[in-house]
Each structure stands twice: as structure tokens, then as C-alpha cells.
Short mmCIF file of C-alpha atoms in Angstrom, two decimals:
data_model
loop_
_atom_site.label_atom_id
_atom_site.label_comp_id
_atom_site.label_asym_id
_atom_site.label_seq_id
_atom_site.Cartn_x
_atom_site.Cartn_y
_atom_site.Cartn_z
CA MET A 1 -9.19 17.02 13.20
CA PRO A 2 -9.23 13.99 15.54
CA ARG A 3 -12.56 12.82 14.07
CA LEU A 4 -11.34 13.29 10.50
CA ALA A 5 -8.04 11.59 11.23
CA ALA A 6 -9.76 8.64 12.93
CA ALA A 7 -12.19 8.14 10.05
CA SER A 8 -9.38 8.32 7.49
CA LEU A 9 -7.27 5.86 9.47
CA ALA A 10 -10.19 3.45 9.83
CA GLY A 11 -11.01 3.62 6.13
CA THR A 12 -7.48 3.03 4.90
CA ALA A 13 -7.07 0.21 7.44
CA ILE A 14 -10.18 -1.51 6.07
CA GLU A 15 -9.22 -1.13 2.42
CA PHE A 16 -5.63 -2.20 2.97
CA TYR A 17 -6.87 -5.14 5.02
CA ASP A 18 -8.75 -6.21 1.90
CA PHE A 19 -5.66 -5.76 -0.26
CA PHE A 20 -3.18 -7.40 2.12
CA VAL A 21 -5.25 -10.46 2.95
CA TYR A 22 -4.97 -11.42 -0.72
CA GLY A 23 -1.18 -11.07 -0.64
CA THR A 24 -0.94 -13.35 2.40
CA ALA A 25 -3.20 -15.93 0.78
CA ALA A 26 -1.18 -15.73 -2.46
CA ALA A 27 2.01 -16.46 -0.54
CA LEU A 28 0.55 -19.38 1.43
CA VAL A 29 -2.32 -21.21 -0.31
CA LEU A 30 -3.54 -19.80 -3.63
CA GLY A 31 -0.84 -21.48 -5.76
CA PRO A 32 -1.84 -25.11 -5.00
CA LEU A 33 -5.58 -24.32 -4.99
CA PHE A 34 -5.84 -22.31 -8.19
CA PHE A 35 -2.77 -23.44 -10.15
CA PRO A 36 -2.46 -27.14 -9.20
CA THR A 37 -0.96 -28.21 -12.52
CA PHE A 38 2.10 -26.01 -11.90
CA SER A 39 5.19 -26.89 -9.90
CA PRO A 40 5.26 -25.38 -6.37
CA VAL A 41 7.50 -22.49 -7.47
CA ALA A 42 5.56 -21.89 -10.69
CA GLY A 43 2.28 -21.99 -8.74
CA THR A 44 3.60 -19.37 -6.34
CA LEU A 45 4.73 -17.22 -9.26
CA ALA A 46 1.29 -17.52 -10.87
CA ALA A 47 -0.42 -16.57 -7.60
CA PHE A 48 1.88 -13.56 -7.29
CA GLY A 49 0.94 -12.72 -10.89
CA THR A 50 -2.70 -12.30 -9.87
CA PHE A 51 -1.42 -10.35 -6.85
CA GLY A 52 0.36 -7.99 -9.26
CA ALA A 53 -2.86 -7.37 -11.20
CA GLY A 54 -4.10 -5.31 -8.27
CA PHE A 55 -1.16 -2.95 -8.66
CA VAL A 56 -1.74 -2.59 -12.40
CA ALA A 57 -5.34 -1.57 -11.64
CA ARG A 58 -4.42 0.96 -8.98
CA PRO A 59 -3.30 3.78 -11.32
CA LEU A 60 -6.49 3.24 -13.34
CA GLY A 61 -8.48 3.52 -10.12
CA SER A 62 -6.60 6.69 -9.22
CA VAL A 63 -7.56 8.21 -12.59
CA LEU A 64 -11.21 7.17 -12.21
CA PHE A 65 -11.63 8.22 -8.58
CA GLY A 66 -9.25 11.16 -8.99
CA HIS A 67 -11.58 12.56 -11.65
CA LEU A 68 -14.47 12.14 -9.21
CA GLY A 69 -12.49 13.79 -6.40
CA ASP A 70 -11.32 16.77 -8.47
CA ARG A 71 -14.72 17.33 -10.08
CA HIS A 72 -17.21 16.46 -7.33
CA GLY A 73 -15.31 16.39 -4.03
CA ARG A 74 -13.19 14.16 -1.84
CA ARG A 75 -16.06 12.59 0.15
CA PRO A 76 -17.65 10.63 -2.75
CA VAL A 77 -14.25 9.03 -3.42
CA LEU A 78 -14.11 7.60 0.09
CA VAL A 79 -17.51 5.93 -0.20
CA GLY A 80 -17.16 4.59 -3.75
CA SER A 81 -13.68 3.16 -3.30
CA LEU A 82 -14.62 1.41 -0.06
CA LEU A 83 -17.71 -0.18 -1.62
CA LEU A 84 -15.79 -1.50 -4.63
CA THR A 85 -12.86 -2.89 -2.66
CA GLY A 86 -15.04 -4.49 0.02
CA ALA A 87 -17.40 -6.19 -2.44
CA SER A 88 -14.60 -7.62 -4.58
CA THR A 89 -12.75 -8.91 -1.49
CA VAL A 90 -15.80 -10.79 -0.23
CA ALA A 91 -16.23 -12.25 -3.71
CA VAL A 92 -12.64 -13.61 -3.68
CA GLY A 93 -13.59 -15.71 -0.67
CA CYS A 94 -16.46 -17.24 -2.66
CA VAL A 95 -14.51 -18.30 -5.79
CA PRO A 96 -14.40 -22.13 -6.11
CA ALA A 97 -10.95 -23.69 -6.51
CA TYR A 98 -9.49 -25.03 -9.77
CA GLY A 99 -10.63 -28.56 -8.98
CA THR A 100 -14.28 -27.42 -9.05
CA ILE A 101 -14.57 -25.02 -12.02
CA GLY A 102 -11.23 -25.42 -13.84
CA VAL A 103 -9.58 -22.44 -15.54
CA ALA A 104 -12.51 -20.19 -14.65
CA ALA A 105 -11.17 -20.16 -11.06
CA PRO A 106 -7.89 -18.32 -11.73
CA ALA A 107 -9.68 -16.11 -14.29
CA LEU A 108 -12.20 -14.99 -11.67
CA LEU A 109 -9.40 -14.51 -9.18
CA LEU A 110 -7.58 -12.23 -11.63
CA LEU A 111 -10.73 -10.18 -12.32
CA LEU A 112 -11.56 -9.69 -8.65
CA ARG A 113 -7.99 -8.78 -7.80
CA PHE A 114 -8.14 -6.17 -10.57
CA LEU A 115 -11.33 -4.71 -9.04
CA GLN A 116 -9.67 -4.66 -5.60
CA GLY A 117 -6.82 -2.60 -7.03
CA LEU A 118 -9.25 -0.30 -8.83
CA GLY A 119 -10.95 0.58 -5.55
CA LEU A 120 -7.73 0.93 -3.58
CA GLY A 121 -6.35 3.24 -6.28
CA GLY A 122 -8.93 5.83 -5.28
CA GLU A 123 -8.86 5.27 -1.51
CA TRP A 124 -5.48 6.72 -0.63
CA GLY A 125 -5.91 10.00 -2.49
CA GLY A 126 -9.35 10.71 -1.05
CA ALA A 127 -8.44 9.80 2.54
CA VAL A 128 -5.17 11.71 2.57
CA LEU A 129 -6.55 14.84 0.89
CA LEU A 130 -9.56 15.09 3.15
CA THR A 131 -7.20 15.06 6.15
CA ALA A 132 -4.38 17.16 4.67
CA GLU A 133 -6.68 19.87 3.34
CA HIS A 134 -8.36 20.31 6.73
CA ALA A 135 -5.11 20.30 8.73
CA PRO A 136 -3.27 23.42 9.94
CA ALA A 137 -0.09 23.92 7.92
CA ARG A 138 2.42 23.48 10.73
CA ARG A 139 0.92 20.14 11.75
CA ARG A 140 -0.10 18.89 8.33
CA GLY A 141 2.52 16.16 8.40
CA LEU A 142 1.26 14.83 11.74
CA TRP A 143 -2.45 14.81 10.90
CA SER A 144 -1.82 13.45 7.40
CA SER A 145 0.14 10.56 8.85
CA PHE A 146 -3.01 9.02 10.35
CA PRO A 147 -4.18 7.57 7.00
CA GLN A 148 -0.65 6.18 6.66
CA MET A 149 -1.17 4.21 9.86
CA GLY A 150 -4.10 2.48 8.19
CA PRO A 151 -1.96 0.16 6.03
CA PRO A 152 0.01 -1.35 8.96
CA LEU A 153 -3.22 -1.72 10.94
CA GLY A 154 -4.87 -3.39 7.95
CA PHE A 155 -1.86 -5.65 7.56
CA VAL A 156 -1.95 -6.70 11.22
CA LEU A 157 -5.68 -7.42 10.99
CA ALA A 158 -5.25 -9.42 7.78
CA ASN A 159 -2.28 -11.43 8.94
CA GLY A 160 -3.61 -11.74 12.47
CA SER A 161 -6.75 -13.40 11.17
CA VAL A 162 -4.68 -15.78 9.03
CA LEU A 163 -2.39 -16.49 11.98
CA VAL A 164 -5.31 -17.35 14.28
CA LEU A 165 -6.83 -19.63 11.67
CA SER A 166 -3.45 -21.28 11.04
CA VAL A 167 -3.10 -22.09 14.74
CA THR A 168 -6.66 -23.28 15.31
CA LEU A 169 -7.24 -25.26 12.10
CA SER A 170 -5.47 -28.24 10.59
CA GLU A 171 -3.58 -27.82 7.30
CA ALA A 172 -6.43 -29.54 5.44
CA GLN A 173 -9.10 -27.36 7.03
CA PHE A 174 -7.14 -24.19 6.35
CA ALA A 175 -6.63 -25.12 2.68
CA ARG A 176 -10.25 -26.22 2.22
CA TRP A 177 -12.13 -23.28 3.77
CA GLY A 178 -10.12 -21.53 6.52
CA TRP A 179 -8.28 -19.16 4.15
CA ARG A 180 -11.65 -17.85 2.91
CA VAL A 181 -12.83 -16.55 6.30
CA PRO A 182 -10.72 -13.33 6.30
CA PHE A 183 -12.15 -12.47 2.86
CA TRP A 184 -15.73 -12.93 4.07
CA ALA A 185 -15.00 -10.80 7.14
CA ALA A 186 -14.18 -7.90 4.80
CA GLY A 187 -17.90 -7.39 4.20
CA ILE A 188 -18.58 -6.72 7.88
CA ILE A 189 -15.74 -4.28 8.36
CA ALA A 190 -16.57 -2.48 5.08
CA VAL A 191 -20.05 -1.72 6.42
CA ALA A 192 -18.45 -0.33 9.59
CA GLY A 193 -16.17 1.86 7.47
CA LEU A 194 -19.07 3.27 5.46
CA TRP A 195 -20.84 4.19 8.68
CA LEU A 196 -17.75 6.02 9.96
CA ARG A 197 -17.40 8.02 6.76
CA SER A 198 -21.05 8.91 6.27
CA SER A 199 -20.87 12.19 8.23
CA LEU A 200 -17.46 13.56 7.21
CA PRO A 201 -17.38 17.18 5.98
CA GLU A 202 -16.11 18.05 2.52
CA SER A 203 -12.59 19.46 2.15
CA PRO A 204 -12.46 23.28 2.52
CA ARG A 205 -9.75 23.48 -0.15
CA PHE A 206 -12.04 21.76 -2.67
CA LEU A 207 -14.90 24.14 -1.83
CA GLU A 208 -12.62 27.14 -2.44
CA ILE A 209 -11.76 26.13 -6.03
CA ASP A 210 -13.53 28.54 -8.41
CA VAL A 211 -13.14 26.60 -11.66
CA HIS A 212 -12.73 22.83 -11.53
CA ALA A 213 -10.64 21.01 -14.12
CA ARG A 214 -12.92 19.56 -16.82
CA LEU A 215 -10.59 16.61 -17.45
CA PRO A 216 -8.19 16.45 -14.49
CA PHE A 217 -6.08 13.58 -15.84
CA ALA A 218 -5.60 15.26 -19.23
CA GLU A 219 -4.56 18.49 -17.50
CA LEU A 220 -2.24 16.52 -15.22
CA VAL A 221 -0.51 14.82 -18.15
CA ARG A 222 -0.22 18.06 -20.11
CA ARG A 223 1.11 20.27 -17.31
CA HIS A 224 2.59 17.97 -14.66
CA TRP A 225 3.82 14.82 -16.42
CA ARG A 226 7.38 15.22 -15.14
CA LEU A 227 6.17 15.56 -11.53
CA VAL A 228 4.00 12.43 -11.87
CA LEU A 229 6.93 10.38 -13.18
CA LEU A 230 9.25 11.65 -10.45
CA THR A 231 6.78 10.91 -7.64
CA GLY A 232 6.07 7.45 -9.05
CA GLY A 233 9.78 6.66 -9.28
CA ALA A 234 10.44 8.10 -5.83
CA LEU A 235 7.77 5.96 -4.15
CA ALA A 236 8.72 2.73 -5.93
CA VAL A 237 11.24 1.77 -3.25
CA GLY A 238 8.67 1.90 -0.47
CA TYR A 239 6.38 -0.54 -2.23
CA ALA A 240 9.25 -2.83 -3.19
CA VAL A 241 10.55 -3.06 0.37
CA PHE A 242 7.14 -3.42 1.98
CA TYR A 243 5.99 -6.25 -0.27
CA ALA A 244 9.36 -7.97 -0.19
CA VAL A 245 8.99 -8.14 3.60
CA THR A 246 5.27 -8.82 3.91
CA THR A 247 4.59 -11.06 0.89
CA TRP A 248 7.69 -12.53 -0.78
CA SER A 249 9.42 -13.36 2.53
CA LEU A 250 6.41 -15.44 3.65
CA ALA A 251 6.67 -17.67 0.61
CA TYR A 252 10.49 -17.82 0.73
CA ALA A 253 10.74 -18.67 4.43
CA THR A 254 8.02 -21.33 4.36
CA GLU A 255 8.89 -22.98 1.03
CA ARG A 256 12.68 -22.62 0.83
CA LEU A 257 13.73 -22.52 4.49
CA GLY A 258 11.02 -24.72 5.98
CA VAL A 259 10.14 -22.17 8.66
CA SER A 260 6.67 -22.51 10.18
CA ARG A 261 4.02 -20.25 8.65
CA THR A 262 3.03 -19.11 12.13
CA VAL A 263 6.59 -18.11 13.02
CA VAL A 264 7.13 -16.06 9.86
CA LEU A 265 3.77 -14.32 10.18
CA GLY A 266 4.59 -13.48 13.81
CA CYS A 267 7.97 -11.96 12.89
CA VAL A 268 6.51 -9.86 10.08
CA MET A 269 3.55 -8.70 12.15
CA ALA A 270 5.76 -7.64 15.06
CA ALA A 271 7.92 -5.54 12.71
CA VAL A 272 4.83 -3.96 11.13
CA VAL A 273 3.43 -3.05 14.56
CA VAL A 274 6.64 -1.21 15.48
CA LYS A 275 6.61 0.53 12.10
CA GLY A 276 3.02 1.69 12.63
CA ALA A 277 3.79 3.01 16.10
CA CYS A 278 6.72 5.05 14.74
CA THR A 279 4.68 6.68 11.95
CA PRO A 280 3.38 9.78 13.83
CA LEU A 281 6.78 10.35 15.44
CA VAL A 282 8.47 10.43 12.05
CA ALA A 283 5.69 12.67 10.71
CA LEU A 284 6.43 15.18 13.48
CA LEU A 285 10.06 15.20 12.33
CA GLY A 286 8.78 15.95 8.84
CA ASP A 287 6.89 18.99 10.17
CA ARG A 288 10.04 20.11 11.96
CA PHE A 289 12.80 19.40 9.43
CA GLY A 290 11.02 18.98 6.09
CA ARG A 291 9.62 16.21 3.92
CA ARG A 292 12.42 15.80 1.40
CA PRO A 293 15.33 15.28 3.87
CA LEU A 294 13.50 12.39 5.51
CA CYS A 295 12.69 10.83 2.14
CA LEU A 296 16.34 11.02 1.09
CA ALA A 297 17.46 9.52 4.41
CA GLY A 298 14.94 6.68 4.10
CA CYS A 299 16.11 5.81 0.58
CA ALA A 300 19.76 5.81 1.64
CA ALA A 301 18.99 3.61 4.67
CA THR A 302 17.08 1.18 2.45
CA ALA A 303 19.97 0.88 0.02
CA LEU A 304 22.34 0.11 2.88
CA TRP A 305 20.06 -2.41 4.61
CA MET A 306 18.86 -4.70 1.79
CA PHE A 307 21.85 -7.06 1.77
CA PRO A 308 21.86 -7.42 5.58
CA MET A 309 18.10 -8.02 5.45
CA VAL A 310 18.27 -10.99 3.05
CA MET A 311 21.22 -12.40 4.98
CA LEU A 312 19.26 -12.25 8.25
CA LEU A 313 16.20 -13.76 6.57
CA ALA A 314 18.23 -16.67 5.21
CA THR A 315 19.23 -17.74 8.73
CA GLY A 316 15.66 -18.87 9.40
CA ALA A 317 16.12 -17.79 13.05
CA PRO A 318 13.06 -15.82 14.26
CA PRO A 319 14.94 -13.07 16.19
CA LEU A 320 17.26 -12.43 13.24
CA MET A 321 14.42 -12.48 10.70
CA PHE A 322 12.53 -9.97 12.85
CA LEU A 323 15.61 -7.73 13.00
CA GLY A 324 15.96 -7.83 9.22
CA PHE A 325 12.30 -7.01 8.67
CA LEU A 326 12.31 -4.24 11.28
CA GLY A 327 15.32 -2.44 9.78
CA ALA A 328 13.72 -2.51 6.35
CA LEU A 329 10.35 -1.23 7.56
CA LEU A 330 11.88 1.56 9.66
CA ALA A 331 13.73 2.77 6.56
CA PHE A 332 10.44 2.51 4.67
CA ILE A 333 8.43 4.55 7.17
CA THR A 334 11.09 7.27 7.26
CA MET A 335 9.87 8.05 3.74
CA PHE A 336 6.21 7.09 3.82
CA ALA A 337 5.27 8.80 7.10
CA VAL A 338 5.68 12.18 5.37
CA ILE A 339 4.43 11.24 1.90
CA SER A 340 0.80 11.91 2.76
CA ALA A 341 1.68 15.56 3.43
CA TYR A 342 4.34 15.82 0.72
CA LEU A 343 2.33 14.68 -2.31
CA PRO A 344 -0.67 17.00 -1.78
CA GLU A 345 1.72 19.92 -1.32
CA LEU A 346 3.41 19.12 -4.64
CA TYR A 347 0.22 19.31 -6.75
CA GLU A 348 -2.04 22.30 -7.37
CA PRO A 349 -5.61 22.06 -5.99
CA ARG A 350 -7.35 21.69 -9.38
CA VAL A 351 -5.70 18.34 -10.08
CA ARG A 352 -4.50 17.39 -6.60
CA CYS A 353 -6.73 14.36 -6.07
CA THR A 354 -5.76 12.88 -9.44
CA GLY A 355 -2.10 13.89 -9.24
CA ALA A 356 -1.39 12.65 -5.72
CA ALA A 357 -3.27 9.38 -6.32
CA VAL A 358 -1.70 8.66 -9.72
CA GLY A 359 1.82 9.41 -8.47
CA TYR A 360 1.31 7.27 -5.38
CA ASN A 361 -0.13 4.31 -7.27
CA LEU A 362 2.35 4.55 -10.14
CA GLY A 363 4.97 3.88 -7.49
CA GLY A 364 2.96 0.78 -6.60
CA VAL A 365 3.19 -0.53 -10.16
CA LEU A 366 6.91 0.17 -10.42
CA GLY A 367 7.84 -1.18 -6.99
CA GLY A 368 5.05 -3.45 -5.75
CA ALA A 369 3.55 -5.34 -8.69
CA LEU A 370 6.72 -7.11 -9.82
CA THR A 371 8.69 -7.40 -6.58
CA PRO A 372 7.21 -10.72 -5.32
CA ILE A 373 7.54 -12.24 -8.82
CA VAL A 374 11.06 -10.98 -9.49
CA ALA A 375 12.24 -11.82 -5.96
CA THR A 376 10.82 -15.37 -6.19
CA ALA A 377 12.56 -15.94 -9.51
CA LEU A 378 15.88 -14.50 -8.29
CA ALA A 379 15.77 -16.51 -5.07
CA GLU A 380 15.06 -19.73 -6.97
CA ARG A 381 18.24 -19.32 -9.03
CA GLY A 382 20.44 -18.41 -6.08
CA GLY A 383 21.80 -20.26 -3.08
CA ARG A 384 20.47 -20.24 0.46
CA VAL A 385 21.11 -16.48 0.79
CA PRO A 386 19.11 -14.66 -1.94
CA TRP A 387 21.75 -12.07 -2.79
CA GLY A 388 20.01 -11.31 -6.09
CA VAL A 389 16.95 -10.10 -4.19
CA GLY A 390 19.17 -7.79 -2.13
CA ALA A 391 20.73 -6.37 -5.29
CA TYR A 392 17.32 -5.85 -6.90
CA LEU A 393 15.95 -3.96 -3.90
CA THR A 394 19.13 -1.89 -3.57
CA GLY A 395 18.83 -0.88 -7.22
CA ILE A 396 15.25 0.31 -6.73
CA ALA A 397 16.33 2.27 -3.64
CA LEU A 398 19.00 4.10 -5.64
CA LEU A 399 16.50 4.88 -8.42
CA SER A 400 14.08 6.37 -5.88
CA LEU A 401 16.89 8.30 -4.22
CA GLY A 402 17.61 10.00 -7.54
CA CYS A 403 13.93 10.87 -8.04
CA PHE A 404 13.59 12.36 -4.55
CA ALA A 405 16.73 14.41 -5.17
CA LEU A 406 14.97 16.05 -8.14
CA LEU A 407 11.81 16.94 -6.21
CA PRO A 408 11.49 20.26 -4.31
CA GLU A 409 10.96 20.76 -0.58
CA THR A 410 7.45 21.89 0.42
CA ARG A 411 7.65 22.56 4.17
CA PRO A 412 6.24 24.60 5.84
CA VAL A 413 4.20 25.35 2.71
CA ALA A 414 5.72 26.28 -0.60
CA VAL A 415 2.31 26.41 -2.28
CA ALA A 416 0.12 29.13 -0.85
CA ALA A 417 -3.08 27.54 -2.15
CA VAL A 418 -2.82 24.62 0.26
CA GLU A 419 -2.56 26.82 3.36
CA PRO A 420 -5.58 26.37 5.62
CA ALA A 421 -6.31 28.50 8.65
CA ALA A 422 -4.27 27.42 11.66
#
């Protein structure tokens, strides 16, 4: 289990590094470089539009790689998704700016972002299932939380690299070539991830399936469409909060409040580090008290914290911004620390890879794709405190709360087919 958990954590960290480094670049530099004919706000919106394309692609990736995982095993998913995401991320760092190739630049950016999302759509399901289906039932939440620590680690790596470059390079150097370095580095760490995953064993639950679904997605839609919609709606709040903190707030604080890019990145990264450290502790609570109660508590906490968060952000004071970000991310992880155990337990083994991945990534479309765009537009029309953003995020939290309320509890195991030997 430690080897499996470590390999899953490393893989998700690498793939989310690839995904997050684009979001940071979109918030800070892609607008002027790839949409120079737009106003600053319109350029940021356009850059966030290409950012959103990755979320649109993620459910498609979950269908594609979910089919592979349900038909041929979880291991091939881990290799294929990592190759696709890593290659497309390196390619983003090689795309010339608008001033060199004109409209082809944002078009290529959009295509590569789509391919990034396609690969990431398969990553989460494969990594989580390989861990969850090996884990003993009473500690499934804990072991399954290790892939969930990959996203904060990937975020810290992505933003840490941008932060170092921001400090060591001039503004002109960073805009000319410095922002590309984290994208090129993705190739090196992708190779390391492939090496880590090359010797992982196949999931025992997959090997026990007698008859595999011929068309897993078709079977999922026919028999489990309500569950897919509920899980997508339930997870929307997590994506909305996470990308409001880690992407939209960077653009808002630097452009509207005049806060240094380095300061904002430092505040966000510190909050993400605390969130990552709390993940296994919350997962243990999920093994002890259940998945659903923690998800309901996290949604309620999010709904209560969104207005204080935007108020603290609007002060522009680093300690208060950090406090706002931290409260939001702790509410987020109260839900998402247990999701990696909860979703596999909700779906039957024949369609589990497709079902868990589609539900997870549908939440990304509903909550993550539009949040930076909507929040930027709402903040532009408001005063110094973006109350509209707080209302938007609170609304999503209440929607997700209703969806979680309609889902069943699964702890210790409500589905006998997922029970491995202790």
C-alpha cells in the first residue's frame, strides 16, 4: 500500500502540476501575450476562456480513459493519461506569442489546453481506483487520500516555479521567456512519473470481474445517469472554490488591488500547503464517521465562508488574504479528502472507472470551467469588495449541498463488491 499510494500521489502531482501551471500563467501573463488587441480585463477573460477549455475536455477524457480502464485495466490509464498531459504541457511552452504568428497563437493554445484536459480527465479515475481497490476497507479513506494530496503538491510545484522566476527575473524577461520554463520542466517530471508507474500491479478488483462492460459509458448512462448527475453537482463547489482561490484571486489581486504577484502567490501557496497537510487527517475522520457527513459539513462551511473570504481578499493585506484563502480551502478539503474513497464506493465495479471519472470531471465543468470567467466579470462590475463573487460561490455551495444530501452513505462499505481482504 505505501508503494501504491506513493506512486499515485506522484502521478497526480505531476499531472496537476501540468494543469495548474497553465492556470497561473493565464492569470498573470497569457492575456497580454496571446490577446494583445483586447483590453486588460478582456484579455484576462480570453485567457481564462482557454483555461476553461481544459475543463470541457476533462469529461471527454474520463469517457475515453474510463473505457480503457473498465475494459483493459487501471494501469494502462495511468500511463496513457500521463503521456498525453505531459506532452501537451511541454508544447504550450513552445507556442509563439500573438506578435509572431498572429491568431494561430491563441488557436494553438486552445488546442493544447484541450489536450491537457483530455489527459487529466483520465488520470484521477485511474490513480484513485488503483489505490482504493487495493486498500483494506476500514482504511480505504486514508489510503485513497494520497492521490488527493497530489493536486496541492502539483499546485505548490507549479506556483513555486513561477514564484522563483518572478523573483529572479525582470518583468520583461518573465514575459518574454520566463513563463515558459515551468511548461518545459513538465517533460522532465513526466518521464519521472512514467518510471514510477511502470511496475505497479493491476487492481485486484478489476481482475475479479467476470464479464467486462462492452460499452462502459453507454451502460453508465443507461443505468446510473442520476448518480452521475448528482456526483457532478455535488463536486462542483470544490472546483469553484479551489479555482476562485488559486486562479481568479491572482488576477484580481494583481490587476484590481495592485498587490505584488509574489505576495499573492505566497499567500495562496501557504494556504494550499496547510490544506494538503490536513488531507490525510480528514480522510481518517471519513473512515471513522463516514464520507457523507464530512461532505455535508464542507458544503455548509463553504456557504458560510464565501462572503468573509472576498471581504478579506479585498483588503489587499497579506495576513488577511491568507486567512480568507485558508478558510475556503479547509472547507474544500473537508469534502475532497474523502471523495477518492466515496466515488469508487458509489459505482459498481463494471463501470467504476468510467463512472467515478465522469462524475468527478463533470463537477469540474460545472464548478471549475466558468468560475474564473464569471468571477472576473462579476468583480469588474462591482466595487472594491467583489460581493457578487461571494454570492456566486455561495450559490454553488448550496447546490452541491443539496446533491450530497441526495447521495447515500457508503462507509464502512455498503457495496460488497468493493470489499478487499483486510
